[in-house]
Amino acid sequence: MDVDAQTMARLEARSVQLARHLKPCPLCGRTEHDVVGTRDRDGRDLRTVMCQACGHVFTNPAPNEDDLKTYYTEYYRSTYKGVLTPKRKHVLRAGYRALERLSRLRGFLTPPAKVLDVGAGGGEFAYLLSCTGYDVVGVEPNAGYASFASQSYGLDIRATTLELIDFPAATFDAITMHHVLEHIADPSAALKRLACWLKPGGLMVVEVPNVMSWFHAPRRRFHDAHLHTFNHAGLEDIFTATGFKVESLYITPGTAHLNIVAREQTSPTESPSCRNATSDVAAHFKRHTEIAHVVSGMAFKRIWGNAVRPWRERQMLVSLGNPTVARDILDRLFAAKSTAA
Ligand SMILES: [Zn+2]
């Protein structure tokens, strides 16, 4: 069963119309900022600013945390209409991404270990974690995807939002969160709360979009649902300021997404202040013009990549024996990766 398209359109419109309020920088608390964008990637009004003190880029004015909580709760209820089945190509794509993430995680965490996957989506990463021997719990606000992940892969996926769920202190060895932190009004408060659920010395593994990426054209740089667009220094600083020790920062080739691995420190030894990334971020905006974007070849690479992707994905499915069920796609991808390793 598919989620009612009209309901989703109504919810999307509602998210755009949420009351917005001027806020201080969520990283350093200063109020001075420069406007760096007035439209989102779809041409709708969206005021985006860069903090003059630390260079963090964020939506301002932005919705209040309580309004967002209400919105996401409504989103959760509206998607509670049964199982939402992703297409084979989407499982394949998510499966490939999940295998890359899994391979990086294994360098820091040996199975068996208890892992919470926040924003589990269709459950592909959580399932591959479980195939590797990790004990996984997922949280996914879209009830349709959560049902699919539970039923297809036999996973423990809680259909709710991060704000509405709680776990006992020191439950998990690691928490993974791919493309979630940029949607949260107060990322510092969220990281402090998540740190409580980690065992002493536990790992936070987070992936977010990078403000200094060349992947999107400048006019498509900002997304209405993203309250923050992090730079690498700001992302490291927010982890350090919330009691973590940064172990690794990896930049995904192509998209330039920021992937951070940080370890919970029960007794943080220092209380560092935010670095100032203003000149680096401003220099990126100055360099990355529409013309520079075309000259960089990124636009052409993306058009070509999108044109050949259906053919490549069909070939990949054929090479896996043309599996029709999501679980078989992931099992065969996992087996192929294990054989190649
Ligand atoms: Zn700031």
PDB file of N, CA, C and O in Angstrom, residues 87-142:
ATOM      1  N   LYS A  87      10.812   0.189  -4.380  1.00  0.00           N
ATOM      2  CA  LYS A  87      11.093  -0.527  -5.629  1.00  0.00           C
ATOM      3  C   LYS A  87      12.446  -1.233  -5.522  1.00  0.00           C
ATOM      4  O   LYS A  87      13.288  -0.837  -4.719  1.00  0.00           O
ATOM      5  N   ARG A  88      12.651  -2.221  -6.391  1.00  0.00           N
ATOM      6  CA  ARG A  88      13.896  -2.996  -6.353  1.00  0.00           C
ATOM      7  C   ARG A  88      15.118  -2.091  -6.528  1.00  0.00           C
ATOM      8  O   ARG A  88      16.125  -2.250  -5.866  1.00  0.00           O
ATOM      9  N   LYS A  89      15.005  -1.107  -7.448  1.00  0.00           N
ATOM     10  CA  LYS A  89      16.164  -0.251  -7.716  1.00  0.00           C
ATOM     11  C   LYS A  89      16.498   0.583  -6.470  1.00  0.00           C
ATOM     12  O   LYS A  89      17.665   0.877  -6.217  1.00  0.00           O
ATOM     13  N   HIS A  90      15.485   0.937  -5.689  1.00  0.00           N
ATOM     14  CA  HIS A  90      15.747   1.722  -4.481  1.00  0.00           C
ATOM     15  C   HIS A  90      16.416   0.862  -3.410  1.00  0.00           C
ATOM     16  O   HIS A  90      17.292   1.336  -2.693  1.00  0.00           O
ATOM     17  N   VAL A  91      16.005  -0.402  -3.321  1.00  0.00           N
ATOM     18  CA  VAL A  91      16.648  -1.315  -2.362  1.00  0.00           C
ATOM     19  C   VAL A  91      18.106  -1.530  -2.770  1.00  0.00           C
ATOM     20  O   VAL A  91      19.021  -1.498  -1.934  1.00  0.00           O
ATOM     21  N   LEU A  92      18.326  -1.711  -4.071  1.00  0.00           N
ATOM     22  CA  LEU A  92      19.686  -1.932  -4.576  1.00  0.00           C
ATOM     23  C   LEU A  92      20.574  -0.732  -4.262  1.00  0.00           C
ATOM     24  O   LEU A  92      21.692  -0.865  -3.754  1.00  0.00           O
ATOM     25  N   ARG A  93      20.062   0.482  -4.564  1.00  0.00           N
ATOM     26  CA  ARG A  93      20.821   1.725  -4.341  1.00  0.00           C
ATOM     27  C   ARG A  93      21.134   1.884  -2.856  1.00  0.00           C
ATOM     28  O   ARG A  93      22.266   2.140  -2.465  1.00  0.00           O
ATOM     29  N   ALA A  94      20.087   1.719  -2.020  1.00  0.00           N
ATOM     30  CA  ALA A  94      20.276   1.866  -0.569  1.00  0.00           C
ATOM     31  C   ALA A  94      21.208   0.772  -0.050  1.00  0.00           C
ATOM     32  O   ALA A  94      21.999   1.004   0.869  1.00  0.00           O
ATOM     33  N   GLY A  95      21.121  -0.413  -0.656  1.00  0.00           N
ATOM     34  CA  GLY A  95      21.978  -1.527  -0.243  1.00  0.00           C
ATOM     35  C   GLY A  95      23.451  -1.226  -0.500  1.00  0.00           C
ATOM     36  O   GLY A  95      24.308  -1.493   0.341  1.00  0.00           O
ATOM     37  N   TYR A  96      23.756  -0.656  -1.673  1.00  0.00           N
ATOM     38  CA  TYR A  96      25.144  -0.300  -1.988  1.00  0.00           C
ATOM     39  C   TYR A  96      25.683   0.743  -1.008  1.00  0.00           C
ATOM     40  O   TYR A  96      26.801   0.626  -0.495  1.00  0.00           O
ATOM     41  N   ARG A  97      24.864   1.770  -0.752  1.00  0.00           N
ATOM     42  CA  ARG A  97      25.279   2.816   0.207  1.00  0.00           C
ATOM     43  C   ARG A  97      25.499   2.195   1.587  1.00  0.00           C
ATOM     44  O   ARG A  97      26.459   2.500   2.287  1.00  0.00           O
ATOM     45  N   ALA A  98      24.580   1.293   1.967  1.00  0.00           N
ATOM     46  CA  ALA A  98      24.661   0.666   3.290  1.00  0.00           C
ATOM     47  C   ALA A  98      25.934  -0.181   3.408  1.00  0.00           C
ATOM     48  O   ALA A  98      26.575  -0.190   4.464  1.00  0.00           O
ATOM     49  N   LEU A  99      26.313  -0.868   2.330  1.00  0.00           N
ATOM     50  CA  LEU A  99      27.532  -1.686   2.386  1.00  0.00           C
ATOM     51  C   LEU A  99      28.771  -0.822   2.596  1.00  0.00           C
ATOM     52  O   LEU A  99      29.679  -1.181   3.341  1.00  0.00           O
ATOM     53  N   GLU A 100      28.798   0.350   1.946  1.00  0.00           N
ATOM     54  CA  GLU A 100      29.939   1.263   2.135  1.00  0.00           C
ATOM     55  C   GLU A 100      29.996   1.749   3.584  1.00  0.00           C
ATOM     56  O   GLU A 100      31.056   1.798   4.202  1.00  0.00           O
ATOM     57  N   ARG A 101      28.814   2.099   4.129  1.00  0.00           N
ATOM     58  CA  ARG A 101      28.769   2.575   5.514  1.00  0.00           C
ATOM     59  C   ARG A 101      29.165   1.466   6.482  1.00  0.00           C
ATOM     60  O   ARG A 101      29.875   1.702   7.458  1.00  0.00           O
ATOM     61  N   LEU A 102      28.718   0.269   6.186  1.00  0.00           N
ATOM     62  CA  LEU A 102      29.029  -0.879   7.038  1.00  0.00           C
ATOM     63  C   LEU A 102      30.538  -1.138   7.053  1.00  0.00           C
ATOM     64  O   LEU A 102      31.135  -1.377   8.107  1.00  0.00           O
ATOM     65  N   SER A 103      31.139  -1.055   5.877  1.00  0.00           N
ATOM     66  CA  SER A 103      32.574  -1.321   5.768  1.00  0.00           C
ATOM     67  C   SER A 103      33.366  -0.293   6.587  1.00  0.00           C
ATOM     68  O   SER A 103      34.344  -0.650   7.262  1.00  0.00           O
ATOM     69  N   ARG A 104      32.924   0.980   6.606  1.00  0.00           N
ATOM     70  CA  ARG A 104      33.622   1.996   7.417  1.00  0.00           C
ATOM     71  C   ARG A 104      33.395   1.738   8.908  1.00  0.00           C
ATOM     72  O   ARG A 104      34.305   1.854   9.716  1.00  0.00           O
ATOM     73  N   LEU A 105      32.141   1.364   9.278  1.00  0.00           N
ATOM     74  CA  LEU A 105      31.822   1.147  10.694  1.00  0.00           C
ATOM     75  C   LEU A 105      32.655   0.013  11.283  1.00  0.00           C
ATOM     76  O   LEU A 105      33.105   0.080  12.428  1.00  0.00           O
ATOM     77  N   ARG A 106      32.878  -1.037  10.467  1.00  0.00           N
ATOM     78  CA  ARG A 106      33.599  -2.220  10.977  1.00  0.00           C
ATOM     79  C   ARG A 106      35.027  -1.887  11.385  1.00  0.00           C
ATOM     80  O   ARG A 106      35.631  -2.596  12.182  1.00  0.00           O
ATOM     81  N   GLY A 107      35.567  -0.785  10.857  1.00  0.00           N
ATOM     82  CA  GLY A 107      36.907  -0.351  11.271  1.00  0.00           C
ATOM     83  C   GLY A 107      36.925   0.192  12.696  1.00  0.00           C
ATOM     84  O   GLY A 107      37.992   0.314  13.300  1.00  0.00           O
ATOM     85  N   PHE A 108      35.744   0.494  13.237  1.00  0.00           N
ATOM     86  CA  PHE A 108      35.668   1.099  14.573  1.00  0.00           C
ATOM     87  C   PHE A 108      34.938   0.217  15.584  1.00  0.00           C
ATOM     88  O   PHE A 108      35.054   0.438  16.780  1.00  0.00           O
ATOM     89  N   LEU A 109      34.128  -0.710  15.093  1.00  0.00           N
ATOM     90  CA  LEU A 109      33.261  -1.471  16.000  1.00  0.00           C
ATOM     91  C   LEU A 109      33.166  -2.916  15.520  1.00  0.00           C
ATOM     92  O   LEU A 109      32.734  -3.180  14.388  1.00  0.00           O
ATOM     93  N   THR A 110      33.572  -3.834  16.400  1.00  0.00           N
ATOM     94  CA  THR A 110      33.565  -5.251  16.029  1.00  0.00           C
ATOM     95  C   THR A 110      32.261  -5.892  16.499  1.00  0.00           C
ATOM     96  O   THR A 110      31.855  -5.680  17.645  1.00  0.00           O
ATOM     97  N   PRO A 111      31.593  -6.683  15.640  1.00  0.00           N
ATOM     98  CA  PRO A 111      30.398  -7.401  16.104  1.00  0.00           C
ATOM     99  C   PRO A 111      30.796  -8.535  17.049  1.00  0.00           C
ATOM    100  O   PRO A 111      31.933  -9.019  16.941  1.00  0.00           O
ATOM    101  N   PRO A 112      29.951  -8.967  17.994  1.00  0.00           N
ATOM    102  CA  PRO A 112      28.605  -8.425  18.187  1.00  0.00           C
ATOM    103  C   PRO A 112      28.665  -7.156  19.039  1.00  0.00           C
ATOM    104  O   PRO A 112      29.499  -7.045  19.922  1.00  0.00           O
ATOM    105  N   ALA A 113      27.798  -6.212  18.748  1.00  0.00           N
ATOM    106  CA  ALA A 113      27.704  -4.982  19.537  1.00  0.00           C
ATOM    107  C   ALA A 113      26.286  -4.483  19.328  1.00  0.00           C
ATOM    108  O   ALA A 113      25.657  -4.790  18.296  1.00  0.00           O
ATOM    109  N   LYS A 114      25.764  -3.730  20.282  1.00  0.00           N
ATOM    110  CA  LYS A 114      24.373  -3.276  20.182  1.00  0.00           C
ATOM    111  C   LYS A 114      24.353  -1.902  19.509  1.00  0.00           C
ATOM    112  O   LYS A 114      24.992  -0.963  19.990  1.00  0.00           O
ATOM    113  N   VAL A 115      23.613  -1.803  18.405  1.00  0.00           N
ATOM    114  CA  VAL A 115      23.622  -0.581  17.601  1.00  0.00           C
ATOM    115  C   VAL A 115      22.203  -0.039  17.448  1.00  0.00           C
ATOM    116  O   VAL A 115      21.262  -0.791  17.183  1.00  0.00           O
ATOM    117  N   LEU A 116      22.057   1.277  17.613  1.00  0.00           N
ATOM    118  CA  LEU A 116      20.784   1.957  17.330  1.00  0.00           C
ATOM    119  C   LEU A 116      20.947   2.706  16.015  1.00  0.00           C
ATOM    120  O   LEU A 116      21.870   3.530  15.875  1.00  0.00           O
ATOM    121  N   ASP A 117      20.074   2.427  15.034  1.00  0.00           N
ATOM    122  CA  ASP A 117      20.117   3.147  13.760  1.00  0.00           C
ATOM    123  C   ASP A 117      18.953   4.138  13.728  1.00  0.00           C
ATOM    124  O   ASP A 117      17.798   3.737  13.613  1.00  0.00           O
ATOM    125  N   VAL A 118      19.280   5.417  13.849  1.00  0.00           N
ATOM    126  CA  VAL A 118      18.254   6.467  13.885  1.00  0.00           C
ATOM    127  C   VAL A 118      17.987   6.943  12.454  1.00  0.00           C
ATOM    128  O   VAL A 118      18.916   7.313  11.738  1.00  0.00           O
ATOM    129  N   GLY A 119      16.707   6.928  12.041  1.00  0.00           N
ATOM    130  CA  GLY A 119      16.368   7.274  10.659  1.00  0.00           C
ATOM    131  C   GLY A 119      16.640   6.072   9.777  1.00  0.00           C
ATOM    132  O   GLY A 119      17.352   6.163   8.770  1.00  0.00           O
ATOM    133  N   ALA A 120      16.072   4.927  10.165  1.00  0.00           N
ATOM    134  CA  ALA A 120      16.421   3.651   9.519  1.00  0.00           C
ATOM    135  C   ALA A 120      15.850   3.517   8.106  1.00  0.00           C
ATOM    136  O   ALA A 120      16.270   2.619   7.360  1.00  0.00           O
ATOM    137  N   GLY A 121      14.894   4.363   7.710  1.00  0.00           N
ATOM    138  CA  GLY A 121      14.317   4.298   6.359  1.00  0.00           C
ATOM    139  C   GLY A 121      13.723   2.929   6.090  1.00  0.00           C
ATOM    140  O   GLY A 121      12.988   2.380   6.917  1.00  0.00           O
ATOM    141  N   GLY A 122      14.071   2.338   4.943  1.00  0.00           N
ATOM    142  CA  GLY A 122      13.547   1.023   4.577  1.00  0.00           C
ATOM    143  C   GLY A 122      14.277  -0.122   5.258  1.00  0.00           C
ATOM    144  O   GLY A 122      14.005  -1.290   4.972  1.00  0.00           O
ATOM    145  N   GLY A 123      15.240   0.162   6.145  1.00  0.00           N
ATOM    146  CA  GLY A 123      15.883  -0.866   6.958  1.00  0.00           C
ATOM    147  C   GLY A 123      17.091  -1.548   6.317  1.00  0.00           C
ATOM    148  O   GLY A 123      17.623  -2.510   6.861  1.00  0.00           O
ATOM    149  N   GLU A 124      17.558  -1.017   5.160  1.00  0.00           N
ATOM    150  CA  GLU A 124      18.643  -1.711   4.453  1.00  0.00           C
ATOM    151  C   GLU A 124      19.930  -1.749   5.281  1.00  0.00           C
ATOM    152  O   GLU A 124      20.575  -2.801   5.401  1.00  0.00           O
ATOM    153  N   PHE A 125      20.313  -0.604   5.856  1.00  0.00           N
ATOM    154  CA  PHE A 125      21.557  -0.565   6.649  1.00  0.00           C
ATOM    155  C   PHE A 125      21.395  -1.420   7.907  1.00  0.00           C
ATOM    156  O   PHE A 125      22.291  -2.185   8.268  1.00  0.00           O
ATOM    157  N   ALA A 126      20.233  -1.288   8.567  1.00  0.00           N
ATOM    158  CA  ALA A 126      19.995  -2.060   9.799  1.00  0.00           C
ATOM    159  C   ALA A 126      20.071  -3.562   9.494  1.00  0.00           C
ATOM    160  O   ALA A 126      20.648  -4.332  10.266  1.00  0.00           O
ATOM    161  N   TYR A 127      19.502  -3.966   8.353  1.00  0.00           N
ATOM    162  CA  TYR A 127      19.528  -5.399   8.008  1.00  0.00           C
ATOM    163  C   TYR A 127      20.959  -5.879   7.758  1.00  0.00           C
ATOM    164  O   TYR A 127      21.357  -6.942   8.241  1.00  0.00           O
ATOM    165  N   LEU A 128      21.739  -5.094   7.020  1.00  0.00           N
ATOM    166  CA  LEU A 128      23.120  -5.504   6.744  1.00  0.00           C
ATOM    167  C   LEU A 128      23.957  -5.502   8.026  1.00  0.00           C
ATOM    168  O   LEU A 128      24.870  -6.314   8.174  1.00  0.00           O
ATOM    169  N   LEU A 129      23.635  -4.605   8.967  1.00  0.00           N
ATOM    170  CA  LEU A 129      24.292  -4.656  10.283  1.00  0.00           C
ATOM    171  C   LEU A 129      23.975  -5.994  10.952  1.00  0.00           C
ATOM    172  O   LEU A 129      24.867  -6.653  11.500  1.00  0.00           O
ATOM    173  N   SER A 130      22.693  -6.390  10.896  1.00  0.00           N
ATOM    174  CA  SER A 130      22.304  -7.645  11.559  1.00  0.00           C
ATOM    175  C   SER A 130      22.955  -8.842  10.864  1.00  0.00           C
ATOM    176  O   SER A 130      23.348  -9.806  11.522  1.00  0.00           O
ATOM    177  N   CYS A 131      23.106  -8.787   9.510  1.00  0.00           N
ATOM    178  CA  CYS A 131      23.782  -9.873   8.779  1.00  0.00           C
ATOM    179  C   CYS A 131      25.233 -10.012   9.237  1.00  0.00           C
ATOM    180  O   CYS A 131      25.821 -11.091   9.170  1.00  0.00           O
ATOM    181  N   THR A 132      25.831  -8.874   9.649  1.00  0.00           N
ATOM    182  CA  THR A 132      27.239  -8.879  10.049  1.00  0.00           C
ATOM    183  C   THR A 132      27.423  -9.359  11.486  1.00  0.00           C
ATOM    184  O   THR A 132      28.548  -9.598  11.918  1.00  0.00           O
ATOM    185  N   GLY A 133      26.311  -9.457  12.232  1.00  0.00           N
ATOM    186  CA  GLY A 133      26.410  -9.950  13.606  1.00  0.00           C
ATOM    187  C   GLY A 133      26.139  -8.911  14.672  1.00  0.00           C
ATOM    188  O   GLY A 133      26.264  -9.198  15.860  1.00  0.00           O
ATOM    189  N   TYR A 134      25.786  -7.675  14.268  1.00  0.00           N
ATOM    190  CA  TYR A 134      25.428  -6.651  15.250  1.00  0.00           C
ATOM    191  C   TYR A 134      23.979  -6.873  15.701  1.00  0.00           C
ATOM    192  O   TYR A 134      23.153  -7.386  14.937  1.00  0.00           O
ATOM    193  N   ASP A 135      23.704  -6.459  16.931  1.00  0.00           N
ATOM    194  CA  ASP A 135      22.354  -6.534  17.486  1.00  0.00           C
ATOM    195  C   ASP A 135      21.734  -5.143  17.267  1.00  0.00           C
ATOM    196  O   ASP A 135      22.184  -4.161  17.855  1.00  0.00           O
ATOM    197  N   VAL A 136      20.722  -5.048  16.398  1.00  0.00           N
ATOM    198  CA  VAL A 136      20.276  -3.737  15.905  1.00  0.00           C
ATOM    199  C   VAL A 136      18.857  -3.390  16.344  1.00  0.00           C
ATOM    200  O   VAL A 136      17.960  -4.234  16.308  1.00  0.00           O
ATOM    201  N   VAL A 137      18.674  -2.135  16.720  1.00  0.00           N
ATOM    202  CA  VAL A 137      17.346  -1.547  16.906  1.00  0.00           C
ATOM    203  C   VAL A 137      17.294  -0.329  15.982  1.00  0.00           C
ATOM    204  O   VAL A 137      18.277   0.418  15.889  1.00  0.00           O
ATOM    205  N   GLY A 138      16.167  -0.130  15.290  1.00  0.00           N
ATOM    206  CA  GLY A 138      16.038   1.031  14.408  1.00  0.00           C
ATOM    207  C   GLY A 138      14.916   1.939  14.869  1.00  0.00           C
ATOM    208  O   GLY A 138      13.975   1.502  15.540  1.00  0.00           O
ATOM    209  N   VAL A 139      15.034   3.222  14.521  1.00  0.00           N
ATOM    210  CA  VAL A 139      13.956   4.192  14.749  1.00  0.00           C
ATOM    211  C   VAL A 139      13.667   4.843  13.410  1.00  0.00           C
ATOM    212  O   VAL A 139      14.601   5.312  12.735  1.00  0.00           O
ATOM    213  N   GLU A 140      12.397   4.844  12.987  1.00  0.00           N
ATOM    214  CA  GLU A 140      12.036   5.429  11.698  1.00  0.00           C
ATOM    215  C   GLU A 140      10.679   6.130  11.808  1.00  0.00           C
ATOM    216  O   GLU A 140       9.683   5.489  12.164  1.00  0.00           O
ATOM    217  N   PRO A 141      10.627   7.465  11.538  1.00  0.00           N
ATOM    218  CA  PRO A 141       9.360   8.183  11.697  1.00  0.00           C
ATOM    219  C   PRO A 141       8.299   7.836  10.655  1.00  0.00           C
ATOM    220  O   PRO A 141       7.106   8.027  10.897  1.00  0.00           O
ATOM    221  N   ASN A 142       8.711   7.341   9.495  1.00  0.00           N
ATOM    222  CA  ASN A 142       7.730   6.962   8.472  1.00  0.00           C
ATOM    223  C   ASN A 142       7.236   5.548   8.798  1.00  0.00           C
ATOM    224  O   ASN A 142       7.963   4.566   8.655  1.00  0.00           O
TER     225      ASN A 142
END
